[in-house]
Amino acid sequence: MFTFSCPVSFSISCSSSNGNIQNHGDYRVNINVNGSSCTRRPIKHHTLLNEVGVKEGSTSLSAIQFLENGHISEEKIRQRIPRQKQLVDPYRQGLITERGVGYRQTVVVRSYEVGPDKTATLESLLNLFQETALNHVWMSGLLSNGFGATHGMMRNNLIWVVSRMHVQVDHYPIWGEVIEIDTWVGASGKNGMRRDWVIRSQATGSTYARATSTWVMMNEQTRRLSKMPDEVRDEISPWFIQKQAINEAVPDKIVKLDDKAKHVNSDLKPKRSDLDMNQHVNNVKYVRWMLETIPDKFLECHQLSSIILEYRRECGSSDVVQSLCQPDEDESFANGVQQNLLTNKVLVGGNGRLGSLDINTLTYGGYTHLLQTTGETQNEEIVRGRTRWNRKICTGL
């Protein structure tokens, strides 16, 4: 017979006459599978306070925020957002790198993150970028209650909004593959912050994708852009690194499309599930609207290699959106490549890599995109985009 024990934590609570939940005690039970022993001991609230960096008896703002009506809020207990810098996060498979200021997370590509070809979708990569960025702030001890907002930002009613993003993809991870995502931040002008990412294969060390982005601050109440307060700059500047995942000496400018665009998808309406914690449409949804406007025939035979997004305004739940896209003028080149590939019977497997031709010689020009709100008097830009594509051939051909 073998035995093992494991700790199980639970809380006992009851409701008071005013409807508020009051925690009366937390207990940890050590269970032995052969039934020979069972012990339990109470976990005092000061233990949970210490775990998140709040000293017992403290009257600081952090302690006041952590306690509600003399009791630890359920949300704080469940999230356990640290108030001090953490070096390792065993739950998220994350650790601090780059001499204490960068972040690396190990991720397994899951079934719901891949498409029909068993490779991760662009939306999945963007969601991983967003998640690792938030986890980086979580590890720093600076995360407040907001969507990646620091304590200083919360005191000034500020939130982060992305103004520009550039993603380059060399290879798409496949289902079940273990990848490592590195992310770090740096300065972008006086009032902005740059965040970069690199995705690598854990097995081979090959770089799969790179991304860089620029973020600015918006007042959550007025919805207007704001300068960076000194206290916020003092919080985040020690984490800045002077390196870039994508070297953009002179960023490409994206032209604005008009109603003469070749492909248009109108009457797009955000769903509640499209909103994030900042109460506006998440930027990943924008990419989906853009790509869905491209003809299916093109998407079946091409794979996105890069995307640049320039954000102009936020999109709310009541907005009606129109998606426009215009292909490059060298579509004849793409048709020529298609004929050449069919003649030479080039095949691509489930890893998204070309079998016998250099992928750099098969770059299709790309598309220019625009998302805009449609109003009675005028349309307002939400985001401009630019995508570039590589040719792919499936085994069905």
Short mmCIF file of C-alpha atoms in Angstrom, two decimals:
data_model
loop_
_atom_site.label_atom_id
_atom_site.label_comp_id
_atom_site.label_asym_id
_atom_site.label_seq_id
_atom_site.Cartn_x
_atom_site.Cartn_y
_atom_site.Cartn_z
CA MET A 1 0.00 0.00 0.00
CA PHE A 2 1.23 3.50 -0.77
CA THR A 3 0.11 6.76 0.72
CA PHE A 4 0.34 10.40 -0.17
CA SER A 5 -1.01 13.61 1.29
CA CYS A 6 -1.99 16.90 -0.26
CA PRO A 7 -3.17 20.21 1.17
CA VAL A 8 -6.68 21.37 0.33
CA SER A 9 -7.79 24.89 1.28
CA PHE A 10 -11.35 26.05 1.76
CA SER A 11 -13.13 28.87 3.54
CA ILE A 12 -16.15 29.00 5.81
CA SER A 13 -18.32 32.07 5.41
CA CYS A 14 -21.81 33.30 6.21
CA SER A 15 -23.93 36.24 5.23
CA SER A 16 -24.72 39.00 7.68
CA SER A 17 -28.05 40.79 7.94
CA ASN A 18 -26.95 43.46 5.45
CA GLY A 19 -26.14 40.89 2.80
CA ASN A 20 -22.34 41.27 2.93
CA ILE A 21 -20.24 38.12 2.95
CA GLN A 22 -17.99 37.78 5.97
CA ASN A 23 -15.17 35.25 6.07
CA HIS A 24 -14.96 33.54 9.46
CA GLY A 25 -12.03 31.29 8.83
CA ASP A 26 -9.91 29.48 6.27
CA TYR A 27 -8.84 25.90 6.83
CA ARG A 28 -6.22 23.72 5.23
CA VAL A 29 -6.79 19.98 5.36
CA ASN A 30 -4.02 17.43 4.81
CA ILE A 31 -5.67 14.32 3.38
CA ASN A 32 -4.01 10.90 3.50
CA VAL A 33 -5.47 8.44 1.00
CA ASN A 34 -5.24 5.41 3.36
CA GLY A 35 -7.34 7.26 5.90
CA SER A 36 -4.81 6.85 8.67
CA SER A 37 -4.46 10.56 9.34
CA CYS A 38 -6.31 13.76 8.74
CA THR A 39 -5.26 17.08 10.21
CA ARG A 40 -6.49 20.58 9.77
CA ARG A 41 -5.30 23.95 10.92
CA PRO A 42 -6.70 27.44 10.46
CA ILE A 43 -4.99 29.91 8.16
CA LYS A 44 -5.09 33.34 9.71
CA HIS A 45 -5.94 36.34 7.59
CA HIS A 46 -2.54 37.86 8.32
CA THR A 47 -1.00 34.93 6.44
CA LEU A 48 -2.84 35.96 3.28
CA LEU A 49 -1.90 39.57 3.91
CA ASN A 50 1.76 38.63 4.09
CA GLU A 51 1.50 36.65 0.86
CA VAL A 52 0.54 39.77 -1.04
CA GLY A 53 2.99 42.01 0.77
CA VAL A 54 0.69 43.80 3.24
CA LYS A 55 1.88 43.82 6.83
CA GLU A 56 -0.60 43.03 9.56
CA GLY A 57 -1.93 46.15 11.24
CA SER A 58 -0.82 48.35 8.36
CA THR A 59 -2.82 51.52 7.73
CA SER A 60 -1.26 52.16 4.32
CA LEU A 61 -3.38 52.64 1.22
CA SER A 62 -2.53 49.12 0.05
CA ALA A 63 -3.84 47.63 3.28
CA ILE A 64 -7.00 49.73 3.09
CA GLN A 65 -7.60 48.62 -0.49
CA PHE A 66 -7.01 45.00 0.45
CA LEU A 67 -9.45 45.11 3.34
CA GLU A 68 -13.14 45.88 2.87
CA ASN A 69 -15.21 46.65 5.96
CA GLY A 70 -12.59 44.98 8.12
CA HIS A 71 -12.53 41.80 6.05
CA ILE A 72 -10.36 40.57 3.20
CA SER A 73 -12.32 40.88 -0.03
CA GLU A 74 -13.03 37.64 -1.86
CA GLU A 75 -11.61 39.08 -5.08
CA LYS A 76 -8.25 39.82 -3.42
CA ILE A 77 -8.06 36.33 -1.97
CA ARG A 78 -8.83 34.69 -5.30
CA GLN A 79 -6.44 36.83 -7.34
CA ARG A 80 -3.60 37.12 -4.81
CA ILE A 81 -2.03 39.95 -6.77
CA PRO A 82 1.43 40.44 -5.24
CA ARG A 83 2.42 43.81 -3.82
CA GLN A 84 6.09 42.96 -4.11
CA LYS A 85 8.26 41.79 -6.98
CA GLN A 86 8.15 38.05 -7.66
CA LEU A 87 10.95 36.13 -9.40
CA VAL A 88 9.11 32.92 -10.24
CA ASP A 89 5.43 32.17 -10.89
CA PRO A 90 4.89 28.38 -10.78
CA TYR A 91 1.21 28.68 -11.68
CA ARG A 92 1.79 30.53 -14.96
CA GLN A 93 5.18 28.91 -15.71
CA GLY A 94 6.76 32.37 -15.68
CA LEU A 95 10.00 33.86 -14.41
CA ILE A 96 11.79 37.19 -14.35
CA THR A 97 14.69 37.51 -16.80
CA GLU A 98 16.93 40.24 -18.28
CA ARG A 99 18.73 40.96 -15.00
CA GLY A 100 15.49 41.26 -13.10
CA VAL A 101 13.30 43.32 -15.45
CA GLY A 102 12.24 41.06 -18.35
CA TYR A 103 9.72 38.22 -18.28
CA ARG A 104 9.57 34.75 -19.84
CA GLN A 105 6.62 32.39 -19.88
CA THR A 106 6.47 28.80 -21.09
CA VAL A 107 3.25 27.94 -22.92
CA VAL A 108 1.81 24.83 -24.53
CA VAL A 109 -0.22 25.48 -27.70
CA ARG A 110 -3.71 24.21 -26.96
CA SER A 111 -6.31 22.75 -29.30
CA TYR A 112 -8.56 25.83 -29.22
CA GLU A 113 -5.61 28.04 -30.26
CA VAL A 114 -5.02 26.38 -33.64
CA GLY A 115 -6.83 26.42 -36.97
CA PRO A 116 -7.68 23.69 -39.48
CA ASP A 117 -3.99 23.25 -40.37
CA LYS A 118 -3.11 22.58 -36.68
CA THR A 119 -1.02 25.75 -36.43
CA ALA A 120 -1.65 28.57 -33.99
CA THR A 121 -3.80 31.37 -35.38
CA LEU A 122 -2.72 35.01 -35.42
CA GLU A 123 -5.45 35.78 -32.90
CA SER A 124 -4.00 33.18 -30.55
CA LEU A 125 -0.55 34.77 -30.81
CA LEU A 126 -2.02 38.21 -30.08
CA ASN A 127 -3.88 36.84 -27.06
CA LEU A 128 -0.63 35.29 -25.80
CA PHE A 129 1.12 38.63 -26.22
CA GLN A 130 -1.58 40.32 -24.17
CA GLU A 131 -1.57 37.64 -21.47
CA THR A 132 2.20 37.60 -21.02
CA ALA A 133 2.25 41.40 -20.82
CA LEU A 134 -0.30 41.33 -18.00
CA ASN A 135 1.59 38.55 -16.24
CA HIS A 136 4.78 40.59 -16.48
CA VAL A 137 3.09 43.46 -14.65
CA TRP A 138 1.66 40.92 -12.17
CA MET A 139 5.18 39.66 -11.39
CA SER A 140 6.51 43.19 -10.96
CA GLY A 141 4.30 43.87 -7.95
CA LEU A 142 2.94 46.98 -9.69
CA LEU A 143 -0.38 45.53 -10.85
CA SER A 144 -3.45 47.17 -9.36
CA ASN A 145 -7.08 46.29 -10.03
CA GLY A 146 -7.03 47.52 -13.60
CA PHE A 147 -6.27 45.87 -16.92
CA GLY A 148 -2.48 46.07 -16.53
CA ALA A 149 -2.73 49.42 -14.72
CA THR A 150 -0.26 50.25 -11.96
CA HIS A 151 -1.16 51.67 -8.55
CA GLY A 152 -0.23 55.18 -9.66
CA MET A 153 -2.39 54.84 -12.74
CA MET A 154 -5.38 53.76 -10.67
CA ARG A 155 -4.97 56.76 -8.38
CA ASN A 156 -5.05 59.00 -11.47
CA ASN A 157 -7.95 57.15 -13.21
CA LEU A 158 -5.67 56.10 -16.07
CA ILE A 159 -5.72 53.02 -18.29
CA TRP A 160 -3.40 51.70 -21.00
CA VAL A 161 -4.42 51.85 -24.67
CA VAL A 162 -2.33 50.57 -27.57
CA SER A 163 -1.55 53.09 -30.32
CA ARG A 164 0.54 50.94 -32.65
CA MET A 165 1.50 47.29 -33.08
CA HIS A 166 3.79 45.45 -35.48
CA VAL A 167 3.96 41.64 -35.62
CA GLN A 168 6.28 39.53 -37.78
CA VAL A 169 5.74 35.76 -38.03
CA ASP A 170 8.35 33.42 -39.54
CA HIS A 171 6.75 30.15 -38.42
CA TYR A 172 3.50 29.39 -36.62
CA PRO A 173 3.68 27.06 -33.60
CA ILE A 174 1.84 23.79 -33.97
CA TRP A 175 -0.72 22.11 -31.72
CA GLY A 176 0.90 20.68 -28.58
CA GLU A 177 4.20 22.46 -29.10
CA VAL A 178 5.95 24.05 -26.13
CA ILE A 179 6.99 27.64 -26.78
CA GLU A 180 8.71 30.35 -24.75
CA ILE A 181 7.53 33.95 -24.88
CA ASP A 182 9.87 36.74 -23.79
CA THR A 183 8.55 40.23 -23.18
CA TRP A 184 9.98 43.49 -21.90
CA VAL A 185 9.21 47.21 -21.88
CA GLY A 186 11.02 50.41 -22.80
CA ALA A 187 10.44 54.14 -23.17
CA SER A 188 8.57 55.57 -26.17
CA GLY A 189 8.82 59.34 -26.17
CA LYS A 190 7.89 61.33 -23.07
CA ASN A 191 4.43 59.89 -22.45
CA GLY A 192 4.46 56.45 -24.02
CA MET A 193 5.77 52.97 -23.36
CA ARG A 194 7.04 50.36 -25.80
CA ARG A 195 6.46 46.65 -25.22
CA ASP A 196 8.17 43.93 -27.25
CA TRP A 197 7.80 40.15 -27.53
CA VAL A 198 9.73 37.23 -28.98
CA ILE A 199 8.30 33.71 -29.39
CA ARG A 200 10.73 30.79 -29.59
CA SER A 201 10.47 27.04 -29.84
CA GLN A 202 11.57 25.47 -26.58
CA ALA A 203 12.71 22.34 -28.42
CA THR A 204 14.90 23.99 -31.07
CA GLY A 205 15.40 27.56 -29.88
CA SER A 206 14.24 28.86 -33.26
CA THR A 207 12.56 32.25 -33.27
CA TYR A 208 9.00 31.96 -34.53
CA ALA A 209 7.63 35.48 -34.15
CA ARG A 210 8.52 39.00 -33.03
CA ALA A 211 6.31 41.91 -32.05
CA THR A 212 6.63 45.49 -30.90
CA SER A 213 3.93 47.86 -29.68
CA THR A 214 3.45 51.39 -28.38
CA TRP A 215 1.13 52.20 -25.49
CA VAL A 216 -0.24 55.49 -24.17
CA MET A 217 -2.48 56.44 -21.28
CA MET A 218 -6.14 57.38 -21.37
CA ASN A 219 -8.30 58.87 -18.66
CA GLU A 220 -10.87 56.21 -17.86
CA GLN A 221 -13.60 58.76 -17.14
CA THR A 222 -13.09 61.37 -19.87
CA ARG A 223 -11.78 58.81 -22.46
CA ARG A 224 -9.12 61.33 -23.50
CA LEU A 225 -5.40 60.67 -23.85
CA SER A 226 -3.31 61.81 -20.90
CA LYS A 227 0.28 62.68 -20.13
CA MET A 228 2.21 60.24 -17.99
CA PRO A 229 2.24 61.42 -14.35
CA ASP A 230 5.63 61.51 -12.62
CA GLU A 231 4.57 58.88 -10.08
CA VAL A 232 3.68 56.46 -12.87
CA ARG A 233 6.96 57.14 -14.65
CA ASP A 234 8.79 56.46 -11.39
CA GLU A 235 6.96 53.13 -11.12
CA ILE A 236 7.66 51.76 -14.59
CA SER A 237 10.95 53.38 -15.71
CA PRO A 238 13.14 51.02 -13.62
CA TRP A 239 11.78 48.19 -15.79
CA PHE A 240 12.76 49.77 -19.12
CA ILE A 241 15.21 47.95 -21.43
CA GLN A 242 16.96 49.55 -24.39
CA LYS A 243 16.45 46.83 -26.99
CA GLN A 244 13.88 46.11 -29.68
CA ALA A 245 12.41 42.91 -31.07
CA ILE A 246 11.80 44.66 -34.43
CA ASN A 247 14.08 47.46 -35.53
CA GLU A 248 11.85 50.21 -36.90
CA ALA A 249 14.04 53.16 -37.79
CA VAL A 250 11.28 54.84 -39.82
CA PRO A 251 7.89 53.13 -39.31
CA ASP A 252 5.87 52.61 -42.46
CA LYS A 253 2.89 54.90 -42.86
CA ILE A 254 -0.44 53.32 -43.76
CA VAL A 255 -2.61 55.16 -46.28
CA LYS A 256 -6.28 55.74 -45.52
CA LEU A 257 -8.75 53.82 -47.66
CA ASP A 258 -11.93 55.34 -49.05
CA ASP A 259 -15.25 53.93 -50.21
CA LYS A 260 -13.60 52.73 -53.43
CA ALA A 261 -11.87 49.85 -51.60
CA LYS A 262 -12.27 46.53 -53.40
CA HIS A 263 -13.57 44.54 -50.43
CA VAL A 264 -16.03 45.94 -47.86
CA ASN A 265 -17.80 44.30 -44.94
CA SER A 266 -20.42 46.53 -43.33
CA ASP A 267 -22.77 46.46 -40.36
CA LEU A 268 -20.32 44.77 -37.99
CA LYS A 269 -21.61 45.06 -34.43
CA PRO A 270 -19.57 44.29 -31.29
CA LYS A 271 -20.86 41.63 -28.95
CA ARG A 272 -20.59 41.71 -25.18
CA SER A 273 -17.93 39.01 -25.43
CA ASP A 274 -15.81 41.38 -27.55
CA LEU A 275 -15.39 43.88 -24.69
CA ASP A 276 -12.45 43.79 -22.30
CA MET A 277 -12.07 45.06 -18.74
CA ASN A 278 -11.62 48.62 -20.02
CA GLN A 279 -15.16 48.48 -21.47
CA HIS A 280 -14.14 48.78 -25.10
CA VAL A 281 -13.64 46.30 -27.92
CA ASN A 282 -10.41 44.38 -27.44
CA ASN A 283 -7.79 45.03 -30.12
CA VAL A 284 -7.63 41.32 -31.02
CA LYS A 285 -11.21 41.57 -32.28
CA TYR A 286 -10.14 44.27 -34.73
CA VAL A 287 -7.75 41.83 -36.39
CA ARG A 288 -10.54 39.28 -36.82
CA TRP A 289 -12.76 41.86 -38.53
CA MET A 290 -9.90 42.81 -40.85
CA LEU A 291 -9.01 39.28 -41.88
CA GLU A 292 -12.63 38.24 -42.39
CA THR A 293 -12.94 40.91 -45.11
CA ILE A 294 -10.23 39.23 -47.20
CA PRO A 295 -11.70 36.69 -49.68
CA ASP A 296 -11.72 33.10 -48.41
CA LYS A 297 -10.03 31.85 -51.57
CA PHE A 298 -7.01 34.00 -50.78
CA LEU A 299 -6.88 32.98 -47.11
CA GLU A 300 -6.95 29.30 -48.00
CA CYS A 301 -3.72 29.60 -49.98
CA HIS A 302 -1.80 32.26 -48.05
CA GLN A 303 -0.38 32.66 -44.56
CA LEU A 304 0.11 36.00 -42.85
CA SER A 305 3.76 36.95 -42.35
CA SER A 306 3.39 40.44 -40.87
CA ILE A 307 0.77 42.90 -39.71
CA ILE A 308 1.02 46.57 -38.72
CA LEU A 309 -1.83 48.24 -36.85
CA GLU A 310 -2.29 51.97 -36.19
CA TYR A 311 -5.05 52.64 -33.69
CA ARG A 312 -7.01 55.89 -33.99
CA ARG A 313 -9.88 55.63 -31.52
CA GLU A 314 -11.60 53.10 -29.30
CA CYS A 315 -14.67 51.16 -30.33
CA GLY A 316 -17.60 50.83 -27.95
CA SER A 317 -20.42 48.33 -27.65
CA SER A 318 -22.92 50.60 -29.44
CA ASP A 319 -20.73 51.34 -32.49
CA VAL A 320 -21.48 49.95 -35.94
CA VAL A 321 -18.26 49.08 -37.74
CA GLN A 322 -17.28 48.85 -41.40
CA SER A 323 -14.21 46.88 -42.54
CA LEU A 324 -12.49 47.81 -45.81
CA CYS A 325 -9.47 46.22 -47.47
CA GLN A 326 -7.60 46.83 -50.70
CA PRO A 327 -5.15 44.35 -52.26
CA ASP A 328 -1.84 45.46 -53.67
CA GLU A 329 -1.65 46.15 -57.38
CA ASP A 330 0.67 43.18 -57.97
CA GLU A 331 -2.07 40.53 -57.84
CA SER A 332 -0.81 39.35 -61.22
CA PHE A 333 2.43 38.42 -59.49
CA ALA A 334 0.51 36.28 -57.03
CA ASN A 335 -1.29 34.53 -59.86
CA GLY A 336 2.06 33.82 -61.50
CA VAL A 337 3.41 32.34 -58.27
CA GLN A 338 0.30 30.21 -57.96
CA GLN A 339 0.81 28.72 -61.40
CA ASN A 340 4.49 28.12 -60.72
CA LEU A 341 3.74 26.31 -57.46
CA LEU A 342 1.07 24.14 -59.01
CA THR A 343 3.42 23.20 -61.83
CA ASN A 344 6.21 22.21 -59.44
CA LYS A 345 3.83 20.50 -56.96
CA VAL A 346 5.26 22.21 -53.90
CA LEU A 347 3.62 20.95 -50.72
CA VAL A 348 3.35 22.28 -47.20
CA GLY A 349 2.83 20.10 -44.17
CA GLY A 350 1.04 20.80 -40.90
CA ASN A 351 3.94 22.86 -39.55
CA GLY A 352 3.24 25.70 -41.97
CA ARG A 353 6.64 25.49 -43.69
CA LEU A 354 7.26 25.22 -47.41
CA GLY A 355 8.71 21.95 -48.54
CA SER A 356 11.11 22.82 -51.35
CA LEU A 357 11.08 26.56 -52.08
CA ASP A 358 12.48 29.45 -50.09
CA ILE A 359 9.53 31.16 -48.43
CA ASN A 360 11.18 34.57 -48.90
CA THR A 361 10.79 34.22 -52.67
CA LEU A 362 7.05 33.66 -52.35
CA THR A 363 5.99 36.82 -50.54
CA TYR A 364 2.71 38.17 -51.80
CA GLY A 365 2.40 41.97 -51.69
CA GLY A 366 -0.38 42.27 -49.16
CA TYR A 367 -3.47 44.22 -48.20
CA THR A 368 -4.24 47.64 -46.76
CA HIS A 369 -7.05 47.71 -44.18
CA LEU A 370 -9.33 50.18 -42.45
CA LEU A 371 -11.89 49.77 -39.69
CA GLN A 372 -14.23 52.69 -39.16
CA THR A 373 -17.45 53.47 -37.36
CA THR A 374 -20.38 54.35 -39.60
CA GLY A 375 -22.39 57.37 -38.55
CA GLU A 376 -25.23 59.41 -40.00
CA THR A 377 -23.02 62.38 -40.83
CA GLN A 378 -19.47 61.01 -40.94
CA ASN A 379 -17.34 57.93 -40.43
CA GLU A 380 -14.58 57.81 -37.82
CA GLU A 381 -11.41 55.77 -38.11
CA ILE A 382 -10.82 53.05 -35.53
CA VAL A 383 -7.65 51.43 -36.85
CA ARG A 384 -5.60 51.30 -40.04
CA GLY A 385 -3.82 48.10 -40.93
CA ARG A 386 -1.28 46.62 -43.29
CA THR A 387 -0.83 42.88 -43.83
CA ARG A 388 1.72 40.92 -45.85
CA TRP A 389 1.37 37.30 -46.83
CA ASN A 390 3.34 34.24 -47.84
CA ARG A 391 2.12 31.64 -50.27
CA LYS A 392 1.22 28.22 -48.88
CA ILE A 393 0.07 25.06 -50.65
CA CYS A 394 -1.94 22.41 -48.87
CA THR A 395 -1.55 18.70 -49.55
CA GLY A 396 -5.07 18.60 -50.96
CA LEU A 397 -3.77 20.28 -54.12
#
